[in-house]
JSON list of C-alpha atoms and ligand atoms in Angstrom, two decimals:
[
{"chain": "A", "resi": 42, "resn": "MET", "atom": "CA", "xyz": [19.22, -5.05, -50.79]},
{"chain": "A", "resi": 43, "resn": "ALA", "atom": "CA", "xyz": [18.25, -5.18, -54.44]},
{"chain": "A", "resi": 44, "resn": "SER", "atom": "CA", "xyz": [18.99, -2.38, -56.86]},
{"chain": "A", "resi": 45, "resn": "ASN", "atom": "CA", "xyz": [17.02, 0.76, -56.42]},
{"chain": "A", "resi": 46, "resn": "SER", "atom": "CA", "xyz": [16.28, 3.97, -58.10]},
{"chain": "A", "resi": 47, "resn": "LYS", "atom": "CA", "xyz": [16.55, 7.44, -56.74]},
{"chain": "A", "resi": 48, "resn": "SER", "atom": "CA", "xyz": [12.77, 7.76, -56.97]},
{"chain": "A", "resi": 49, "resn": "ASP", "atom": "CA", "xyz": [12.31, 4.91, -54.47]},
{"chain": "A", "resi": 50, "resn": "LEU", "atom": "CA", "xyz": [14.35, 6.80, -51.91]},
{"chain": "A", "resi": 51, "resn": "THR", "atom": "CA", "xyz": [12.55, 10.06, -52.65]},
{"chain": "A", "resi": 52, "resn": "ALA", "atom": "CA", "xyz": [9.25, 8.22, -52.21]},
{"chain": "A", "resi": 53, "resn": "LEU", "atom": "CA", "xyz": [10.50, 6.62, -49.01]},
{"chain": "A", "resi": 54, "resn": "PHE", "atom": "CA", "xyz": [11.58, 9.97, -47.61]},
{"chain": "A", "resi": 55, "resn": "ALA", "atom": "CA", "xyz": [8.16, 11.43, -48.43]},
{"chain": "A", "resi": 56, "resn": "LEU", "atom": "CA", "xyz": [6.52, 8.38, -46.86]},
{"chain": "A", "resi": 57, "resn": "GLN", "atom": "CA", "xyz": [8.43, 8.94, -43.65]},
{"chain": "A", "resi": 58, "resn": "THR", "atom": "CA", "xyz": [7.24, 12.55, -43.52]},
{"chain": "A", "resi": 59, "resn": "GLN", "atom": "CA", "xyz": [3.72, 11.22, -43.92]},
{"chain": "A", "resi": 60, "resn": "ASP", "atom": "CA", "xyz": [4.30, 8.58, -41.22]},
{"chain": "A", "resi": 61, "resn": "LYS", "atom": "CA", "xyz": [5.58, 11.24, -38.81]},
{"chain": "A", "resi": 62, "resn": "GLN", "atom": "CA", "xyz": [2.38, 13.17, -39.39]},
{"chain": "A", "resi": 63, "resn": "LEU", "atom": "CA", "xyz": [0.34, 10.01, -38.74]},
{"chain": "A", "resi": 64, "resn": "ASP", "atom": "CA", "xyz": [2.35, 9.34, -35.57]},
{"chain": "A", "resi": 65, "resn": "GLN", "atom": "CA", "xyz": [1.64, 12.86, -34.33]},
{"chain": "A", "resi": 66, "resn": "LEU", "atom": "CA", "xyz": [-2.06, 12.42, -35.03]},
{"chain": "A", "resi": 67, "resn": "GLN", "atom": "CA", "xyz": [-2.03, 9.08, -33.22]},
{"chain": "A", "resi": 68, "resn": "GLN", "atom": "CA", "xyz": [-0.29, 10.63, -30.21]},
{"chain": "A", "resi": 69, "resn": "LYS", "atom": "CA", "xyz": [-2.94, 13.34, -30.05]},
{"chain": "A", "resi": 70, "resn": "ILE", "atom": "CA", "xyz": [-5.70, 10.72, -30.32]},
{"chain": "A", "resi": 71, "resn": "ASP", "atom": "CA", "xyz": [-4.09, 8.60, -27.60]},
{"chain": "A", "resi": 72, "resn": "HIS", "atom": "CA", "xyz": [-3.73, 11.60, -25.30]},
{"chain": "A", "resi": 73, "resn": "ILE", "atom": "CA", "xyz": [-7.45, 12.46, -25.31]},
{"chain": "A", "resi": 74, "resn": "PRO", "atom": "CA", "xyz": [-8.72, 9.63, -23.04]},
{"chain": "A", "resi": 75, "resn": "THR", "atom": "CA", "xyz": [-6.01, 10.61, -20.53]},
{"chain": "A", "resi": 76, "resn": "ALA", "atom": "CA", "xyz": [-7.14, 14.23, -20.66]},
{"chain": "A", "resi": 77, "resn": "ILE", "atom": "CA", "xyz": [-10.76, 13.15, -20.15]},
{"chain": "A", "resi": 78, "resn": "GLU", "atom": "CA", "xyz": [-9.74, 10.97, -17.19]},
{"chain": "A", "resi": 79, "resn": "ALA", "atom": "CA", "xyz": [-7.93, 13.93, -15.61]},
{"chain": "A", "resi": 80, "resn": "ILE", "atom": "CA", "xyz": [-11.07, 16.08, -15.91]},
{"chain": "A", "resi": 81, "resn": "ARG", "atom": "CA", "xyz": [-13.20, 13.31, -14.38]},
{"chain": "A", "resi": 82, "resn": "ALA", "atom": "CA", "xyz": [-10.69, 13.00, -11.52]},
{"chain": "A", "resi": 83, "resn": "THR", "atom": "CA", "xyz": [-10.91, 16.74, -10.81]},
{"chain": "A", "resi": 84, "resn": "LEU", "atom": "CA", "xyz": [-14.68, 16.46, -10.68]},
{"chain": "A", "resi": 85, "resn": "ALA", "atom": "CA", "xyz": [-14.54, 13.41, -8.42]},
{"chain": "A", "resi": 86, "resn": "THR", "atom": "CA", "xyz": [-12.22, 15.25, -6.01]},
{"chain": "A", "resi": 87, "resn": "ALA", "atom": "CA", "xyz": [-14.60, 18.21, -5.85]},
{"chain": "A", "resi": 88, "resn": "LYS", "atom": "CA", "xyz": [-17.54, 15.87, -5.20]},
{"chain": "A", "resi": 89, "resn": "LEU", "atom": "CA", "xyz": [-15.59, 14.18, -2.43]},
{"chain": "A", "resi": 90, "resn": "GLN", "atom": "CA", "xyz": [-14.91, 17.56, -0.79]},
{"chain": "A", "resi": 91, "resn": "LEU", "atom": "CA", "xyz": [-18.61, 18.35, -0.85]},
{"chain": "A", "resi": 92, "resn": "ASP", "atom": "CA", "xyz": [-19.36, 14.94, 0.58]},
{"chain": "A", "resi": 93, "resn": "GLU", "atom": "CA", "xyz": [-16.90, 15.45, 3.43]},
{"chain": "A", "resi": 94, "resn": "LEU", "atom": "CA", "xyz": [-18.35, 18.85, 4.20]},
{"chain": "A", "resi": 95, "resn": "HIS", "atom": "CA", "xyz": [-21.84, 17.38, 4.28]},
{"chain": "A", "resi": 96, "resn": "GLN", "atom": "CA", "xyz": [-20.67, 14.67, 6.68]},
{"chain": "A", "resi": 97, "resn": "ARG", "atom": "CA", "xyz": [-19.28, 17.39, 8.96]},
{"chain": "A", "resi": 98, "resn": "PHE", "atom": "CA", "xyz": [-22.59, 19.23, 8.73]},
{"chain": "A", "resi": 99, "resn": "LEU", "atom": "CA", "xyz": [-24.51, 16.08, 9.74]},
{"chain": "A", "resi": 100, "resn": "LYS", "atom": "CA", "xyz": [-22.12, 15.42, 12.61]},
{"chain": "A", "resi": 101, "resn": "VAL", "atom": "CA", "xyz": [-22.56, 18.94, 14.04]},
{"chain": "A", "resi": 102, "resn": "GLN", "atom": "CA", "xyz": [-26.33, 18.56, 13.70]},
{"chain": "A", "resi": 103, "resn": "ALA", "atom": "CA", "xyz": [-26.15, 15.27, 15.60]},
{"chain": "A", "resi": 104, "resn": "ASN", "atom": "CA", "xyz": [-24.04, 16.93, 18.32]},
{"chain": "A", "resi": 105, "resn": "LYS", "atom": "CA", "xyz": [-26.65, 19.66, 18.65]},
{"chain": "A", "resi": 106, "resn": "LYS", "atom": "CA", "xyz": [-29.40, 17.06, 18.96]},
{"chain": "A", "resi": 107, "resn": "GLU", "atom": "CA", "xyz": [-27.41, 15.30, 21.73]},
{"chain": "A", "resi": 108, "resn": "LYS", "atom": "CA", "xyz": [-26.95, 18.57, 23.61]},
{"chain": "A", "resi": 109, "resn": "GLU", "atom": "CA", "xyz": [-30.68, 19.32, 23.32]},
{"chain": "A", "resi": 110, "resn": "ILE", "atom": "CA", "xyz": [-31.54, 15.92, 24.79]},
{"chain": "A", "resi": 111, "resn": "GLU", "atom": "CA", "xyz": [-29.01, 16.43, 27.57]},
{"chain": "A", "resi": 112, "resn": "MET", "atom": "CA", "xyz": [-30.48, 19.85, 28.32]},
{"chain": "A", "resi": 113, "resn": "ALA", "atom": "CA", "xyz": [-34.05, 18.50, 28.37]},
{"chain": "A", "resi": 114, "resn": "ASP", "atom": "CA", "xyz": [-32.93, 15.80, 30.86]},
{"chain": "A", "resi": 115, "resn": "LYS", "atom": "CA", "xyz": [-31.36, 18.43, 33.11]},
{"chain": "A", "resi": 116, "resn": "GLU", "atom": "CA", "xyz": [-34.46, 20.59, 32.91]},
{"chain": "A", "resi": 117, "resn": "ALA", "atom": "CA", "xyz": [-36.60, 17.60, 33.85]},
{"chain": "A", "resi": 118, "resn": "ASP", "atom": "CA", "xyz": [-34.28, 16.97, 36.82]},
{"chain": "A", "resi": 119, "resn": "ILE", "atom": "CA", "xyz": [-34.72, 20.55, 37.95]},
{"chain": "A", "resi": 120, "resn": "LYS", "atom": "CA", "xyz": [-38.53, 20.27, 37.78]},
{"chain": "A", "resi": 121, "resn": "LYS", "atom": "CA", "xyz": [-38.44, 16.99, 39.66]},
{"chain": "A", "resi": 122, "resn": "HIS", "atom": "CA", "xyz": [-36.15, 18.39, 42.36]},
{"chain": "A", "resi": 123, "resn": "GLU", "atom": "CA", "xyz": [-38.26, 21.51, 42.73]},
{"chain": "A", "resi": 124, "resn": "LYS", "atom": "CA", "xyz": [-41.34, 19.32, 43.40]},
{"chain": "A", "resi": 125, "resn": "GLU", "atom": "CA", "xyz": [-39.33, 17.27, 45.90]},
{"chain": "A", "resi": 126, "resn": "LEU", "atom": "CA", "xyz": [-38.39, 20.46, 47.78]},
{"chain": "A", "resi": 127, "resn": "ASN", "atom": "CA", "xyz": [-42.01, 20.66, 49.08]},
{"chain": "A", "resi": 128, "resn": "GLN", "atom": "CA", "xyz": [-41.73, 17.27, 50.78]},
{"chain": "A", "resi": 129, "resn": "ILE", "atom": "CA", "xyz": [-38.30, 17.85, 52.35]},
{"chain": "A", "resi": 130, "resn": "LYS", "atom": "CA", "xyz": [-38.28, 17.93, 56.15]},
{"chain": "A", "resi": 131, "resn": "SER", "atom": "CA", "xyz": [-34.63, 18.25, 57.16]},
{"chain": "A", "resi": 132, "resn": "ASN", "atom": "CA", "xyz": [-32.46, 21.27, 56.55]},
{"chain": "A", "resi": 133, "resn": "ASN", "atom": "CA", "xyz": [-29.54, 19.18, 55.32]},
{"chain": "A", "resi": 134, "resn": "ALA", "atom": "CA", "xyz": [-31.65, 17.34, 52.81]},
{"chain": "A", "resi": 135, "resn": "TYR", "atom": "CA", "xyz": [-33.05, 20.69, 51.64]},
{"chain": "A", "resi": 136, "resn": "LYS", "atom": "CA", "xyz": [-29.53, 22.06, 51.17]},
{"chain": "A", "resi": 137, "resn": "ALA", "atom": "CA", "xyz": [-28.41, 18.95, 49.34]},
{"chain": "A", "resi": 138, "resn": "LEU", "atom": "CA", "xyz": [-31.37, 19.17, 46.97]},
{"chain": "A", "resi": 139, "resn": "MET", "atom": "CA", "xyz": [-30.81, 22.92, 46.39]},
{"chain": "A", "resi": 140, "resn": "SER", "atom": "CA", "xyz": [-27.22, 22.11, 45.51]},
{"chain": "A", "resi": 141, "resn": "GLU", "atom": "CA", "xyz": [-28.46, 19.43, 43.05]},
{"chain": "A", "resi": 142, "resn": "ILE", "atom": "CA", "xyz": [-30.77, 21.98, 41.46]},
{"chain": "A", "resi": 143, "resn": "ALA", "atom": "CA", "xyz": [-27.94, 24.54, 41.16]},
{"chain": "A", "resi": 144, "resn": "LYS", "atom": "CA", "xyz": [-25.70, 21.94, 39.52]},
{"chain": "A", "resi": 145, "resn": "ALA", "atom": "CA", "xyz": [-28.44, 21.02, 37.07]},
{"chain": "A", "resi": 146, "resn": "LYS", "atom": "CA", "xyz": [-29.02, 24.71, 36.27]},
{"chain": "A", "resi": 147, "resn": "ASP", "atom": "CA", "xyz": [-25.30, 25.15, 35.60]},
{"chain": "A", "resi": 148, "resn": "ALA", "atom": "CA", "xyz": [-25.38, 22.13, 33.32]},
{"chain": "A", "resi": 149, "resn": "VAL", "atom": "CA", "xyz": [-28.37, 23.58, 31.44]},
{"chain": "A", "resi": 150, "resn": "SER", "atom": "CA", "xyz": [-26.47, 26.82, 30.99]},
{"chain": "A", "resi": 151, "resn": "VAL", "atom": "CA", "xyz": [-23.43, 24.97, 29.62]},
{"chain": "A", "resi": 152, "resn": "CYS", "atom": "CA", "xyz": [-25.73, 23.07, 27.25]},
{"chain": "A", "resi": 153, "resn": "GLU", "atom": "CA", "xyz": [-27.31, 26.31, 26.06]},
{"chain": "A", "resi": 154, "resn": "ASP", "atom": "CA", "xyz": [-23.92, 27.83, 25.27]},
{"chain": "A", "resi": 155, "resn": "GLY", "atom": "CA", "xyz": [-22.89, 24.64, 23.49]},
{"chain": "A", "resi": 156, "resn": "ILE", "atom": "CA", "xyz": [-26.09, 24.61, 21.46]},
{"chain": "A", "resi": 157, "resn": "LEU", "atom": "CA", "xyz": [-25.62, 28.25, 20.46]},
{"chain": "A", "resi": 158, "resn": "ASN", "atom": "CA", "xyz": [-22.07, 27.54, 19.28]},
{"chain": "A", "resi": 159, "resn": "LEU", "atom": "CA", "xyz": [-23.22, 24.48, 17.37]},
{"chain": "A", "resi": 160, "resn": "MET", "atom": "CA", "xyz": [-26.00, 26.52, 15.74]},
{"chain": "A", "resi": 161, "resn": "GLU", "atom": "CA", "xyz": [-23.37, 29.00, 14.55]},
{"chain": "A", "resi": 162, "resn": "ASP", "atom": "CA", "xyz": [-21.31, 26.12, 13.18]},
{"chain": "A", "resi": 163, "resn": "ILE", "atom": "CA", "xyz": [-24.37, 24.70, 11.43]},
{"chain": "A", "resi": 164, "resn": "ASP", "atom": "CA", "xyz": [-25.08, 28.08, 9.82]},
{"chain": "A", "resi": 165, "resn": "ALA", "atom": "CA", "xyz": [-21.48, 28.48, 8.67]},
{"chain": "A", "resi": 166, "resn": "LEU", "atom": "CA", "xyz": [-21.25, 24.92, 7.32]},
{"chain": "A", "resi": 167, "resn": "GLY", "atom": "CA", "xyz": [-24.63, 25.34, 5.60]},
{"chain": "A", "resi": 168, "resn": "GLU", "atom": "CA", "xyz": [-23.39, 28.49, 3.88]},
{"chain": "A", "resi": 169, "resn": "GLU", "atom": "CA", "xyz": [-20.15, 26.79, 2.87]},
{"chain": "A", "resi": 170, "resn": "GLU", "atom": "CA", "xyz": [-22.03, 23.79, 1.54]},
{"chain": "A", "resi": 171, "resn": "LYS", "atom": "CA", "xyz": [-24.30, 26.04, -0.50]},
{"chain": "A", "resi": 172, "resn": "LYS", "atom": "CA", "xyz": [-21.29, 27.78, -2.04]},
{"chain": "A", "resi": 173, "resn": "ILE", "atom": "CA", "xyz": [-19.46, 24.53, -2.78]},
{"chain": "A", "resi": 174, "resn": "LYS", "atom": "CA", "xyz": [-22.61, 23.05, -4.30]},
{"chain": "A", "resi": 175, "resn": "GLN", "atom": "CA", "xyz": [-22.89, 26.01, -6.64]},
{"chain": "A", "resi": 176, "resn": "SER", "atom": "CA", "xyz": [-19.24, 25.90, -7.66]},
{"chain": "A", "resi": 177, "resn": "LEU", "atom": "CA", "xyz": [-19.54, 22.14, -8.15]},
{"chain": "A", "resi": 178, "resn": "LYS", "atom": "CA", "xyz": [-22.50, 22.75, -10.42]},
{"chain": "A", "resi": 179, "resn": "ASP", "atom": "CA", "xyz": [-20.40, 25.23, -12.43]},
{"chain": "A", "resi": 180, "resn": "LEU", "atom": "CA", "xyz": [-17.49, 22.81, -12.47]},
{"chain": "A", "resi": 181, "resn": "GLU", "atom": "CA", "xyz": [-19.74, 19.97, -13.66]},
{"chain": "A", "resi": 182, "resn": "ALA", "atom": "CA", "xyz": [-21.05, 22.11, -16.51]},
{"chain": "A", "resi": 183, "resn": "ASP", "atom": "CA", "xyz": [-17.51, 23.20, -17.40]},
{"chain": "A", "resi": 184, "resn": "CYS", "atom": "CA", "xyz": [-16.12, 19.66, -17.23]},
{"chain": "A", "resi": 185, "resn": "GLY", "atom": "CA", "xyz": [-19.01, 18.30, -19.27]},
{"chain": "A", "resi": 186, "resn": "LYS", "atom": "CA", "xyz": [-18.33, 20.86, -21.95]},
{"chain": "A", "resi": 187, "resn": "LYS", "atom": "CA", "xyz": [-14.59, 20.16, -21.92]},
{"chain": "A", "resi": 188, "resn": "ILE", "atom": "CA", "xyz": [-15.19, 16.42, -22.23]},
{"chain": "A", "resi": 189, "resn": "LEU", "atom": "CA", "xyz": [-17.59, 16.94, -25.14]},
{"chain": "A", "resi": 190, "resn": "ASP", "atom": "CA", "xyz": [-15.02, 19.19, -26.82]},
{"chain": "A", "resi": 191, "resn": "LEU", "atom": "CA", "xyz": [-12.32, 16.56, -26.36]},
{"chain": "A", "resi": 192, "resn": "GLU", "atom": "CA", "xyz": [-14.58, 13.83, -27.72]},
{"chain": "A", "resi": 193, "resn": "GLU", "atom": "CA", "xyz": [-15.31, 16.02, -30.75]},
{"chain": "A", "resi": 194, "resn": "GLN", "atom": "CA", "xyz": [-11.58, 16.69, -31.15]},
{"chain": "A", "resi": 195, "resn": "LYS", "atom": "CA", "xyz": [-10.93, 12.96, -31.05]},
{"chain": "A", "resi": 196, "resn": "LYS", "atom": "CA", "xyz": [-13.49, 12.32, -33.77]},
{"chain": "A", "resi": 197, "resn": "GLY", "atom": "CA", "xyz": [-11.91, 15.05, -35.90]},
{"chain": "A", "resi": 198, "resn": "LEU", "atom": "CA", "xyz": [-8.42, 13.63, -35.35]},
{"chain": "A", "resi": 199, "resn": "GLU", "atom": "CA", "xyz": [-9.64, 10.15, -36.23]},
{"chain": "A", "resi": 200, "resn": "ARG", "atom": "CA", "xyz": [-11.13, 11.49, -39.45]},
{"chain": "A", "resi": 201, "resn": "ASP", "atom": "CA", "xyz": [-7.81, 13.22, -40.21]},
{"chain": "A", "resi": 202, "resn": "PHE", "atom": "CA", "xyz": [-5.99, 10.01, -39.42]},
{"chain": "A", "resi": 203, "resn": "ALA", "atom": "CA", "xyz": [-8.19, 8.02, -41.78]},
{"chain": "A", "resi": 204, "resn": "ALA", "atom": "CA", "xyz": [-7.71, 10.61, -44.54]},
{"chain": "A", "resi": 205, "resn": "GLN", "atom": "CA", "xyz": [-3.94, 10.75, -44.01]},
{"chain": "A", "resi": 206, "resn": "SER", "atom": "CA", "xyz": [-3.80, 6.95, -43.99]},
{"chain": "A", "resi": 207, "resn": "GLU", "atom": "CA", "xyz": [-5.37, 7.07, -47.45]},
{"chain": "A", "resi": 208, "resn": "VAL", "atom": "CA", "xyz": [-2.68, 9.54, -48.52]},
{"chain": "A", "resi": 209, "resn": "ARG", "atom": "CA", "xyz": [-0.09, 7.16, -47.09]},
{"chain": "A", "resi": 210, "resn": "ARG", "atom": "CA", "xyz": [-1.46, 4.25, -49.10]},
{"chain": "A", "resi": 211, "resn": "GLY", "atom": "CA", "xyz": [-1.04, 6.40, -52.23]},
{"chain": "A", "resi": 212, "resn": "LYS", "atom": "CA", "xyz": [2.54, 7.14, -51.27]},
{"chain": "A", "resi": 213, "resn": "THR", "atom": "CA", "xyz": [3.41, 3.47, -50.83]},
{"chain": "A", "resi": 214, "resn": "ALA", "atom": "CA", "xyz": [1.99, 2.46, -54.20]},
{"chain": "A", "resi": 215, "resn": "GLU", "atom": "CA", "xyz": [5.20, 3.21, -56.10]},
{"chain": "A", "resi": 216, "resn": "ILE", "atom": "CA", "xyz": [7.57, 1.67, -53.56]},
{"chain": "A", "resi": 217, "resn": "PRO", "atom": "CA", "xyz": [8.65, -1.96, -54.09]},
{"chain": "A", "resi": 218, "resn": "GLU", "atom": "CA", "xyz": [7.28, -4.27, -51.39]},
{"chain": "A", "resi": 219, "resn": "GLU", "atom": "CA", "xyz": [10.67, -5.41, -50.08]},
{"chain": "A", "resi": 220, "resn": "VAL", "atom": "CA", "xyz": [11.92, -1.81, -49.78]},
{"chain": "A", "resi": 221, "resn": "LEU", "atom": "CA", "xyz": [8.76, -0.91, -47.92]},
{"chain": "A", "resi": 222, "resn": "GLN", "atom": "CA", "xyz": [9.14, -3.85, -45.57]},
{"chain": "A", "resi": 223, "resn": "HIS", "atom": "CA", "xyz": [12.76, -2.94, -44.90]},
{"chain": "A", "resi": 224, "resn": "TYR", "atom": "CA", "xyz": [11.76, 0.66, -44.19]},
{"chain": "A", "resi": 225, "resn": "GLU", "atom": "CA", "xyz": [8.95, -0.37, -41.84]},
{"chain": "A", "resi": 226, "resn": "ASN", "atom": "CA", "xyz": [11.13, -2.75, -39.84]},
{"chain": "A", "resi": 227, "resn": "LEU", "atom": "CA", "xyz": [13.82, -0.13, -39.52]},
{"chain": "A", "resi": 228, "resn": "ARG", "atom": "CA", "xyz": [11.33, 2.54, -38.52]},
{"chain": "A", "resi": 229, "resn": "LYS", "atom": "CA", "xyz": [10.04, 0.38, -35.69]},
{"chain": "A", "resi": 230, "resn": "ARG", "atom": "CA", "xyz": [13.55, -0.15, -34.35]},
{"chain": "A", "resi": 231, "resn": "LYS", "atom": "CA", "xyz": [14.74, 3.44, -34.87]},
{"chain": "A", "resi": 232, "resn": "HIS", "atom": "CA", "xyz": [12.03, 5.43, -33.12]},
{"chain": "A", "resi": 233, "resn": "GLY", "atom": "CA", "xyz": [10.21, 6.37, -36.30]},
{"chain": "A", "resi": 234, "resn": "VAL", "atom": "CA", "xyz": [13.25, 7.52, -38.27]},
{"chain": "A", "resi": 235, "resn": "ALA", "atom": "CA", "xyz": [14.33, 4.95, -40.84]},
{"chain": "A", "resi": 236, "resn": "ILE", "atom": "CA", "xyz": [15.64, 7.19, -43.58]},
{"chain": "A", "resi": 237, "resn": "VAL", "atom": "CA", "xyz": [17.81, 10.23, -43.02]},
{"chain": "A", "resi": 238, "resn": "ALA", "atom": "CA", "xyz": [19.38, 12.84, -45.24]},
{"chain": "A", "resi": 239, "resn": "VAL", "atom": "CA", "xyz": [23.11, 13.06, -45.59]},
{"chain": "A", "resi": 240, "resn": "SER", "atom": "CA", "xyz": [24.00, 16.46, -44.29]},
{"chain": "A", "resi": 241, "resn": "GLY", "atom": "CA", "xyz": [27.47, 18.00, -44.62]},
{"chain": "A", "resi": 242, "resn": "GLY", "atom": "CA", "xyz": [29.06, 14.58, -45.06]},
{"chain": "A", "resi": 243, "resn": "SER", "atom": "CA", "xyz": [27.45, 13.18, -41.90]},
{"chain": "A", "resi": 244, "resn": "CYS", "atom": "CA", "xyz": [24.56, 10.85, -41.20]},
{"chain": "A", "resi": 245, "resn": "GLY", "atom": "CA", "xyz": [21.46, 12.92, -40.43]},
{"chain": "A", "resi": 246, "resn": "GLY", "atom": "CA", "xyz": [20.41, 10.27, -37.89]},
{"chain": "A", "resi": 247, "resn": "CYS", "atom": "CA", "xyz": [23.39, 9.63, -35.64]},
{"chain": "A", "resi": 248, "resn": "GLY", "atom": "CA", "xyz": [25.74, 12.39, -36.86]},
{"chain": "A", "resi": 249, "resn": "MET", "atom": "CA", "xyz": [28.59, 10.08, -37.74]},
{"chain": "A", "resi": 250, "resn": "THR", "atom": "CA", "xyz": [30.94, 11.33, -40.47]},
{"chain": "A", "resi": 251, "resn": "LEU", "atom": "CA", "xyz": [30.40, 9.12, -43.52]},
{"chain": "A", "resi": 252, "resn": "PRO", "atom": "CA", "xyz": [33.21, 7.66, -45.63]},
{"chain": "A", "resi": 253, "resn": "GLN", "atom": "CA", "xyz": [33.52, 9.33, -49.06]},
{"chain": "A", "resi": 254, "resn": "GLN", "atom": "CA", "xyz": [32.62, 6.08, -50.86]},
{"chain": "A", "resi": 255, "resn": "ILE", "atom": "CA", "xyz": [29.38, 5.80, -48.90]},
{"chain": "A", "resi": 256, "resn": "ILE", "atom": "CA", "xyz": [28.43, 9.34, -49.89]},
{"chain": "A", "resi": 257, "resn": "ILE", "atom": "CA", "xyz": [29.15, 8.55, -53.54]},
{"chain": "A", "resi": 258, "resn": "ASP", "atom": "CA", "xyz": [27.00, 5.40, -53.29]},
{"chain": "A", "resi": 259, "resn": "VAL", "atom": "CA", "xyz": [24.20, 7.41, -51.72]},
{"chain": "A", "resi": 260, "resn": "ILE", "atom": "CA", "xyz": [24.31, 9.98, -54.51]},
{"chain": "A", "resi": 261, "resn": "ARG", "atom": "CA", "xyz": [24.34, 7.23, -57.16]},
{"chain": "A", "resi": 262, "resn": "ALA", "atom": "CA", "xyz": [21.38, 5.60, -55.41]},
{"chain": "A", "resi": 263, "resn": "GLU", "atom": "CA", "xyz": [21.81, 2.33, -57.26]},
{"chain": "A", "resi": 264, "resn": "ARG", "atom": "CA", "xyz": [21.20, 0.41, -54.06]},
{"chain": "A", "resi": 265, "resn": "ILE", "atom": "CA", "xyz": [19.97, 1.15, -50.57]},
{"chain": "A", "resi": 266, "resn": "VAL", "atom": "CA", "xyz": [22.87, 2.45, -48.52]},
{"chain": "A", "resi": 267, "resn": "GLN", "atom": "CA", "xyz": [22.70, 2.32, -44.75]},
{"chain": "A", "resi": 268, "resn": "CYS", "atom": "CA", "xyz": [24.71, 4.18, -42.15]},
{"chain": "A", "resi": 269, "resn": "GLU", "atom": "CA", "xyz": [27.28, 1.78, -40.72]},
{"chain": "A", "resi": 270, "resn": "SER", "atom": "CA", "xyz": [26.75, 3.23, -37.27]},
{"chain": "A", "resi": 271, "resn": "CYS", "atom": "CA", "xyz": [22.95, 3.53, -36.86]},
{"chain": "A", "resi": 272, "resn": "GLN", "atom": "CA", "xyz": [21.78, 1.37, -39.80]},
{"chain": "A", "resi": 273, "resn": "ARG", "atom": "CA", "xyz": [19.43, 4.01, -41.09]},
{"chain": "A", "resi": 274, "resn": "ILE", "atom": "CA", "xyz": [18.86, 4.35, -44.81]},
{"chain": "A", "resi": 275, "resn": "LEU", "atom": "CA", "xyz": [20.85, 7.26, -46.18]},
{"chain": "A", "resi": 276, "resn": "TYR", "atom": "CA", "xyz": [19.35, 9.68, -48.63]},
{"chain": "A", "resi": 277, "resn": "LYS", "atom": "CA", "xyz": [20.73, 12.68, -50.45]},
{"chain": "A", "resi": 278, "resn": "ALA", "atom": "CA", "xyz": [18.13, 15.10, -51.68]},
{"chain": "A", "resi": 279, "resn": "ASP", "atom": "CA", "xyz": [18.64, 16.93, -54.97]},
{"chain": "A", "resi": 280, "resn": "SER", "atom": "CA", "xyz": [20.07, 20.33, -54.12]},
{"chain": "A", "resi": 281, "resn": "HIS", "atom": "CA", "xyz": [17.08, 22.16, -55.61]},
{"chain": "A", "resi": 282, "resn": "HIS", "atom": "CA", "xyz": [14.54, 20.53, -53.31]},
{"chain": "A", "resi": 283, "resn": "ALA", "atom": "CA", "xyz": [14.22, 19.14, -49.81]},
{"chain": "A", "resi": 284, "resn": "SER", "atom": "CA", "xyz": [17.71, 20.23, -48.77]},
{"chain": "A", "resi": 285, "resn": "PRO", "atom": "CA", "xyz": [18.13, 20.95, -45.07]},
{"chain": "A", "resi": 286, "resn": "ALA", "atom": "CA", "xyz": [18.34, 24.69, -45.86]},
{"chain": "A", "resi": 287, "resn": "SER", "atom": "CA", "xyz": [15.00, 24.75, -47.67]},
{"chain": "A", "resi": 288, "resn": "GLN", "atom": "CA", "xyz": [13.45, 22.64, -44.92]},
{"chain": "A", "resi": 289, "resn": "ASN", "atom": "CA", "xyz": [14.57, 25.20, -42.37]},
{"chain": "A", "resi": 290, "resn": "ASN", "atom": "CA", "xyz": [12.98, 27.96, -44.36]},
{"chain": "A", "resi": 291, "resn": "ALA", "atom": "CA", "xyz": [9.71, 26.10, -44.68]},
{"chain": "B", "resi": 201, "resn": "ZN", "atom": "ZN1", "xyz": [23.84, 7.00, -38.67]}
]
């Protein structure tokens, strides 16, 4: 790489700090649609529960209707048999018909019990449905508000991103094009960290102990020096600013 001044490296280091900030903003922006999807999924699940409950309600109502029809049939049978009793001549036939009537009366009684139970179920399900409908209404309002908030947040983050991108452009102005290109390629390959500080004689990226000559070259900053192990650009901050100690205190 061509000769370089200390100020290029200082600018590059500052640029990377700016890029990290932009990356964080981008991550937050990217996360928002996922968060909105999760809220919509919660709402969809709640709606499905209400739907299922309503289906159960309809089914119990249909069962009750069936029982009522069955009971009406049995009652009609009883009436019919009671009329027939008047025309019966033989004792056996009379007994048989009385037994038919008794059976039909038992069946009516069973139907009545069944209908009463189903009516209780209908009441309970109706109450439950009312409650779930109300909580769904609350949930819908809550989710709607959360989604609006997230959409607002996203707009704010996008504005920040645009503003910080402007700041970034300013920071790149002083850096030679080929140095910038080198930095950007390296940053892509090295998970966003292209330039690292030399710290206690080691590479701040991979931690490898650096040969003395490399450290001297880094301090001289006449050319871009890269770590032999991780290939990152090495940088030694002036002791009065941007040292690891002062960064920790920040
Ligand atoms: Zn390294």
